Tab-separated table of C-alpha atoms and ligand atoms in Angstrom:
chain	number	residue	atom	x	y	z
B	319	MET	CA	18.717	-3.755	-3.965
B	320	ARG	CA	15.260	-2.811	-3.484
B	321	ARG	CA	13.527	-1.357	-0.575
B	322	LYS	CA	11.704	-3.666	1.703
B	323	ILE	CA	8.617	-2.191	3.150
B	324	VAL	CA	5.851	-3.263	5.632
B	325	ALA	CA	3.004	-0.675	6.430
B	326	GLY	CA	-0.175	-1.264	8.094
B	327	ASN	CA	-3.570	-0.138	6.809
B	328	TRP	CA	-5.492	0.323	9.738
B	329	LYS	CA	-9.013	0.805	7.369
B	330	MET	CA	-11.831	1.924	9.395
B	331	ASN	CA	-10.452	0.546	13.047
B	332	LYS	CA	-9.714	1.761	16.398
B	333	THR	CA	-10.700	4.636	18.128
B	334	LEU	CA	-8.878	7.724	18.485
B	335	PRO	CA	-7.482	6.773	22.084
B	336	GLU	CA	-7.022	2.957	20.851
B	337	GLY	CA	-5.562	4.356	18.002
B	338	LYS	CA	-2.718	6.003	19.991
B	339	GLN	CA	-2.144	2.925	21.692
B	340	LEU	CA	-1.850	0.968	19.233
B	341	ALA	CA	0.487	3.424	17.339
B	342	SER	CA	2.777	3.893	20.923
B	343	GLU	CA	3.208	0.156	20.615
B	344	VAL	CA	4.040	-0.374	17.219
B	345	ILE	CA	6.622	2.582	17.396
B	346	ASN	CA	7.745	0.927	20.558
B	347	ILE	CA	8.200	-2.488	19.840
B	348	VAL	CA	9.591	-1.819	15.961
B	349	ALA	CA	12.454	0.922	18.453
B	350	ASP	CA	13.461	-2.791	19.958
B	351	GLU	CA	12.874	-5.119	17.326
B	352	GLY	CA	12.581	-3.779	14.223
B	353	PRO	CA	15.205	-5.013	11.306
B	354	ALA	CA	17.147	-1.393	10.047
B	355	ASP	CA	16.634	-2.331	6.786
B	356	VAL	CA	12.787	-2.104	6.403
B	357	GLU	CA	10.587	0.489	5.316
B	358	VAL	CA	7.778	0.367	8.522
B	359	ILE	CA	4.534	2.636	8.014
B	360	ILE	CA	1.284	2.848	9.791
B	361	ASN	CA	-2.007	4.133	7.796
B	362	PRO	CA	-4.258	4.816	10.517
B	363	PRO	CA	-7.895	6.520	9.776
B	364	PHE	CA	-7.739	10.463	9.008
B	365	ILE	CA	-8.551	12.006	12.394
B	366	HIS	CA	-6.191	10.327	14.337
B	367	LEU	CA	-2.984	10.926	11.594
B	368	ALA	CA	-1.599	14.567	13.399
B	369	PRO	CA	-1.860	13.000	16.794
B	370	VAL	CA	-0.072	9.565	15.811
B	371	VAL	CA	2.604	12.011	13.454
B	372	GLN	CA	3.422	13.274	17.263
B	373	LEU	CA	3.556	10.724	18.593
B	374	ALA	CA	6.193	9.219	15.840
B	375	ALA	CA	8.048	12.419	15.747
B	376	GLY	CA	12.202	11.982	17.152
B	377	GLN	CA	11.906	8.402	15.990
B	378	ASP	CA	12.897	7.668	12.122
B	379	LYS	CA	11.360	3.874	11.970
B	380	VAL	CA	8.211	4.319	11.715
B	381	LYS	CA	6.409	6.124	9.054
B	382	ILE	CA	2.822	7.738	8.632
B	383	GLY	CA	0.557	7.190	5.814
B	384	ALA	CA	-2.966	8.073	4.832
B	385	GLN	CA	-6.274	5.459	3.572
B	386	ASN	CA	-6.645	7.750	1.126
B	387	CYS	CA	-7.205	11.290	-0.407
B	388	SER	CA	-9.135	13.630	-2.643
B	389	GLU	CA	-8.413	14.060	-6.219
B	390	TYR	CA	-9.408	17.671	-5.813
B	391	GLU	CA	-6.675	20.509	-4.735
B	392	ALA	CA	-8.878	22.262	-3.050
B	393	GLY	CA	-12.193	24.072	-2.577
B	394	ALA	CA	-16.290	22.719	-2.149
B	395	TYR	CA	-15.831	19.014	-1.917
B	396	THR	CA	-17.219	18.247	1.255
B	397	GLY	CA	-16.175	15.640	3.755
B	398	GLU	CA	-13.165	15.704	1.276
B	399	VAL	CA	-9.556	15.833	2.717
B	400	SER	CA	-6.346	16.698	0.241
B	401	ALA	CA	-2.683	15.889	-0.918
B	402	ALA	CA	-1.948	19.196	0.688
B	403	MET	CA	-4.015	18.594	4.486
B	404	LEU	CA	-2.096	15.512	4.677
B	405	ARG	CA	1.214	16.703	3.558
B	406	SER	CA	0.854	20.101	6.379
B	407	VAL	CA	0.175	17.525	9.221
B	408	GLY	CA	3.295	16.005	8.004
B	409	VAL	CA	2.132	12.418	6.404
B	410	ASP	CA	4.817	10.906	4.246
B	411	TYR	CA	2.499	8.030	2.453
B	412	VAL	CA	-0.896	7.932	1.094
B	413	ILE	CA	-2.679	4.552	-0.194
B	414	ILE	CA	-4.533	4.944	-3.143
B	415	GLY	CA	-6.748	3.111	-4.954
B	416	HIS	CA	-7.815	0.356	-2.771
B	417	SER	CA	-10.329	-2.085	-3.458
B	418	GLU	CA	-12.422	-1.378	-0.549
B	419	ARG	CA	-12.283	2.361	-2.278
B	420	ARG	CA	-13.247	1.399	-5.860
B	421	GLN	CA	-15.761	-1.466	-4.587
B	422	TYR	CA	-17.798	0.385	-1.975
B	423	PHE	CA	-16.960	3.793	-2.847
B	424	GLY	CA	-17.142	3.751	-6.659
B	425	GLU	CA	-13.732	5.027	-7.450
B	426	THR	CA	-12.670	4.871	-11.045
B	427	SER	CA	-8.869	4.805	-13.017
B	428	GLU	CA	-9.291	8.086	-13.652
B	429	GLN	CA	-10.095	9.433	-10.728
B	430	LEU	CA	-7.040	7.435	-9.322
B	431	ALA	CA	-4.572	8.827	-11.981
B	432	LYS	CA	-5.636	12.159	-10.574
B	433	LYS	CA	-5.537	11.100	-7.231
B	434	ILE	CA	-1.815	9.421	-7.574
B	435	ASN	CA	-1.218	13.280	-9.084
B	436	ARG	CA	-2.140	14.643	-5.943
B	437	ALA	CA	-0.170	13.168	-3.916
B	438	LEU	CA	3.145	13.656	-5.744
B	439	GLU	CA	3.002	17.218	-5.887
B	440	GLN	CA	2.860	17.480	-2.636
B	441	GLU	CA	5.484	14.977	-2.435
B	442	LEU	CA	3.478	12.297	-0.704
B	443	GLN	CA	4.364	8.364	-2.038
B	444	PRO	CA	1.496	6.815	-3.277
B	445	ILE	CA	1.096	3.498	-2.441
B	446	PHE	CA	-0.885	2.344	-5.711
B	447	CYS	CA	-3.392	-0.969	-5.117
B	448	CYS	CA	-4.010	-3.464	-7.894
B	449	GLY	CA	-5.904	-6.350	-7.969
B	450	GLU	CA	-8.302	-9.018	-9.241
B	451	PRO	CA	-11.674	-10.161	-7.926
B	452	LEU	CA	-11.953	-14.258	-7.784
B	453	GLU	CA	-14.318	-14.178	-10.675
B	454	VAL	CA	-11.660	-12.697	-13.405
B	455	ARG	CA	-9.127	-15.281	-11.629
B	456	GLU	CA	-11.062	-17.812	-12.508
B	457	GLU	CA	-11.606	-16.626	-15.922
B	458	GLY	CA	-7.653	-16.251	-15.980
B	459	ALA	CA	-7.910	-12.720	-17.144
B	460	HIS	CA	-6.160	-11.948	-13.786
B	461	PHE	CA	-2.796	-10.822	-15.386
B	462	ASP	CA	-4.837	-8.263	-18.258
B	463	TYR	CA	-6.822	-6.978	-15.453
B	464	VAL	CA	-3.908	-6.117	-12.951
B	465	CYS	CA	-1.981	-4.457	-15.644
B	466	THR	CA	-5.112	-1.850	-17.306
B	467	GLN	CA	-5.336	-0.953	-14.138
B	468	LEU	CA	-1.524	0.294	-13.813
B	469	THR	CA	-1.738	1.334	-16.953
B	470	GLU	CA	-4.827	3.750	-16.717
B	471	SER	CA	-3.900	4.997	-13.440
B	472	LEU	CA	0.090	4.867	-13.353
B	473	PHE	CA	1.472	5.370	-16.753
B	474	HIS	CA	1.049	8.876	-17.429
B	475	LEU	CA	3.347	9.283	-14.971
B	476	THR	CA	7.455	9.856	-15.659
B	477	ARG	CA	9.918	7.888	-15.094
B	478	GLU	CA	10.875	10.547	-12.301
B	479	GLN	CA	7.458	10.422	-10.539
B	480	LEU	CA	7.357	6.517	-10.839
B	481	ALA	CA	10.015	5.960	-8.365
B	482	ARG	CA	8.067	7.584	-5.875
B	483	VAL	CA	5.904	5.404	-6.202
B	484	ILE	CA	4.911	1.833	-4.226
B	485	ILE	CA	2.544	-0.881	-5.726
B	486	ALA	CA	0.876	-2.997	-3.544
B	487	TYR	CA	-0.807	-6.164	-5.764
B	488	GLU	CA	-4.496	-7.373	-3.290
B	489	PRO	CA	-6.495	-9.772	-4.965
B	490	ILE	CA	-9.628	-8.910	-3.878
B	491	TRP	CA	-10.704	-12.853	-2.894
B	492	ALA	CA	-7.537	-12.802	-0.503
B	493	ILE	CA	-8.097	-9.343	1.890
B	494	GLY	CA	-10.034	-10.672	5.008
B	495	THR	CA	-10.732	-13.650	3.660
B	496	GLY	CA	-8.425	-15.833	5.274
B	497	GLN	CA	-7.439	-17.148	2.006
B	498	THR	CA	-3.609	-15.724	0.923
B	499	ALA	CA	-2.687	-16.130	-2.354
B	500	SER	CA	0.253	-18.741	-2.655
B	501	ALA	CA	3.493	-17.584	-2.475
B	502	GLN	CA	3.293	-18.931	-6.823
B	503	GLN	CA	0.507	-16.779	-6.836
B	504	ALA	CA	1.994	-14.052	-5.382
B	505	GLN	CA	5.593	-13.925	-7.427
B	506	GLU	CA	3.956	-14.567	-10.549
B	507	MET	CA	1.900	-11.657	-10.615
B	508	HIS	CA	4.696	-9.381	-8.693
B	509	ALA	CA	7.073	-10.865	-11.651
B	510	ARG	CA	4.381	-9.550	-14.524
B	511	ILE	CA	2.823	-6.492	-12.461
B	512	ARG	CA	7.326	-5.290	-12.819
B	513	ALA	CA	7.321	-6.774	-17.063
B	514	HIS	CA	4.956	-4.676	-17.317
B	515	LEU	CA	5.971	-1.247	-15.460
B	516	ALA	CA	9.250	-2.154	-17.378
B	517	THR	CA	7.046	-1.597	-21.319
B	518	GLN	CA	6.299	1.450	-20.246
B	519	TYR	CA	9.218	2.788	-18.252
B	520	GLY	CA	12.586	0.652	-18.512
B	521	GLU	CA	13.972	-2.372	-16.997
B	522	GLU	CA	16.050	-0.621	-14.568
B	523	ALA	CA	13.473	1.699	-13.578
B	524	ALA	CA	10.811	-1.505	-13.098
B	525	ASN	CA	13.199	-3.443	-10.780
B	526	LYS	CA	13.779	-0.505	-8.708
B	527	THR	CA	9.515	-0.177	-8.041
B	528	PRO	CA	8.889	-1.648	-4.790
B	529	ILE	CA	6.207	-4.265	-5.360
B	530	LEU	CA	3.910	-5.286	-1.370
B	531	TYR	CA	1.779	-8.054	-1.478
B	532	GLY	CA	-1.542	-7.419	0.806
B	533	GLY	CA	-4.124	-9.936	1.735
B	534	SER	CA	-4.524	-12.394	4.934
B	535	CYS	CA	-0.843	-11.445	4.769
B	536	LYS	CA	-0.289	-12.300	8.784
B	537	PRO	CA	3.019	-14.244	10.774
B	538	SER	CA	2.406	-17.718	10.039
B	539	ASN	CA	2.982	-17.016	6.129
B	540	ALA	CA	4.760	-13.023	5.695
B	541	ARG	CA	8.136	-15.256	5.468
B	542	GLU	CA	7.154	-17.364	2.986
B	543	LEU	CA	5.437	-14.743	0.943
B	544	PHE	CA	8.522	-12.048	1.574
B	545	ALA	CA	10.890	-14.875	0.360
B	546	ASN	CA	10.121	-14.719	-3.212
B	547	PRO	CA	12.248	-12.379	-5.539
B	548	ASP	CA	9.043	-9.609	-6.821
B	549	VAL	CA	7.865	-9.788	-3.656
B	550	ASP	CA	9.482	-6.625	-1.652
B	551	GLY	CA	7.697	-6.649	1.561
B	552	GLY	CA	3.246	-6.622	2.555
B	553	LEU	CA	0.237	-4.145	3.036
B	554	ILE	CA	-1.540	-5.303	6.239
B	555	GLY	CA	-5.010	-5.137	7.044
B	556	GLY	CA	-6.406	-7.456	9.985
B	557	ALA	CA	-2.961	-8.466	11.538
B	558	SER	CA	-1.828	-4.903	11.186
B	559	LEU	CA	-4.805	-4.037	14.486
B	560	ASN	CA	-2.101	-5.920	16.834
B	561	ALA	CA	1.364	-4.142	17.273
B	562	ARG	CA	2.790	-8.041	17.977
B	563	ASP	CA	1.549	-9.275	15.009
B	564	PHE	CA	2.161	-7.260	12.875
B	565	VAL	CA	5.600	-6.212	14.167
B	566	GLU	CA	6.186	-10.361	13.660
B	567	ILE	CA	5.590	-9.581	9.800
B	568	VAL	CA	8.242	-6.930	9.646
B	569	LYS	CA	11.055	-9.129	10.926
B	570	SER	CA	9.995	-11.434	7.945
B	571	PHE	CA	12.387	-11.026	5.651
B	572	SER	CA	15.176	-13.637	5.372
G	1722	13P	P1	-6.348	-8.054	5.296
G	1722	13P	O1	-4.971	-8.081	5.725
G	1722	13P	O2	-7.317	-8.169	6.350
G	1722	13P	O3	-6.480	-9.323	4.524
G	1722	13P	O4	-6.330	-6.715	4.694
G	1722	13P	C1	-5.490	-7.004	3.321
G	1722	13P	C2	-5.710	-5.041	3.070
G	1722	13P	O5	-6.885	-4.881	2.341
G	1722	13P	C3	-4.389	-4.588	3.110
G	1722	13P	O6	-5.533	-2.966	2.726
């Protein structure tokens, strides 16, 4: 059976006091109500990470991730945060290649391949994001588009390295728009992603890789999305900013 994962991407939201409050609420509610078989991850902004890791100490149901890391190991890269720094504060996961990073900060597939390497060197688990813009879907080129993203940033990895990667399919037209992919659209893309992984790594490795859905996922639609055989959970933006909504999503596996 594959891992079930729900990760919250807070994006650039919450001051430090607000973020600590939200993290505490999530940790407390998950402790009381969280199903034992779901891996729960919260991804606050960089400067919240060290204090939030402290809040999460002494429990193992909620794990902490970052939203990005540098493609460089260390050195004169003003404003950047390295994978080794993340590891040193006790972070376990890092989101890489979110569409907002690609779109607004010009991150390329080649840079993302390097970020994946940096993360794996530090034993962080990358949550690698892929997903097509609306025009690409309207042209009917979405499967090829997403498979190319995977090929360009992941296919240099060994099978052992791939085993540490989590994939998140986030169609750009569904992010923050309230327009979710239908359960069928999510399932068919996830199945295609898995088939594409199998061409490079074999069926067994592909079958073990968790593939999360992201894009306007909320308590009212999570159950229908997670019920699909190739949807292994979600990467949640807006709804992860409310502890109750986020935990309702965590509880949405049938
Ligand atoms: P929303 O859930 O706000 O649509 O954001 C999804 C997302 O981008 C998570 O990384």
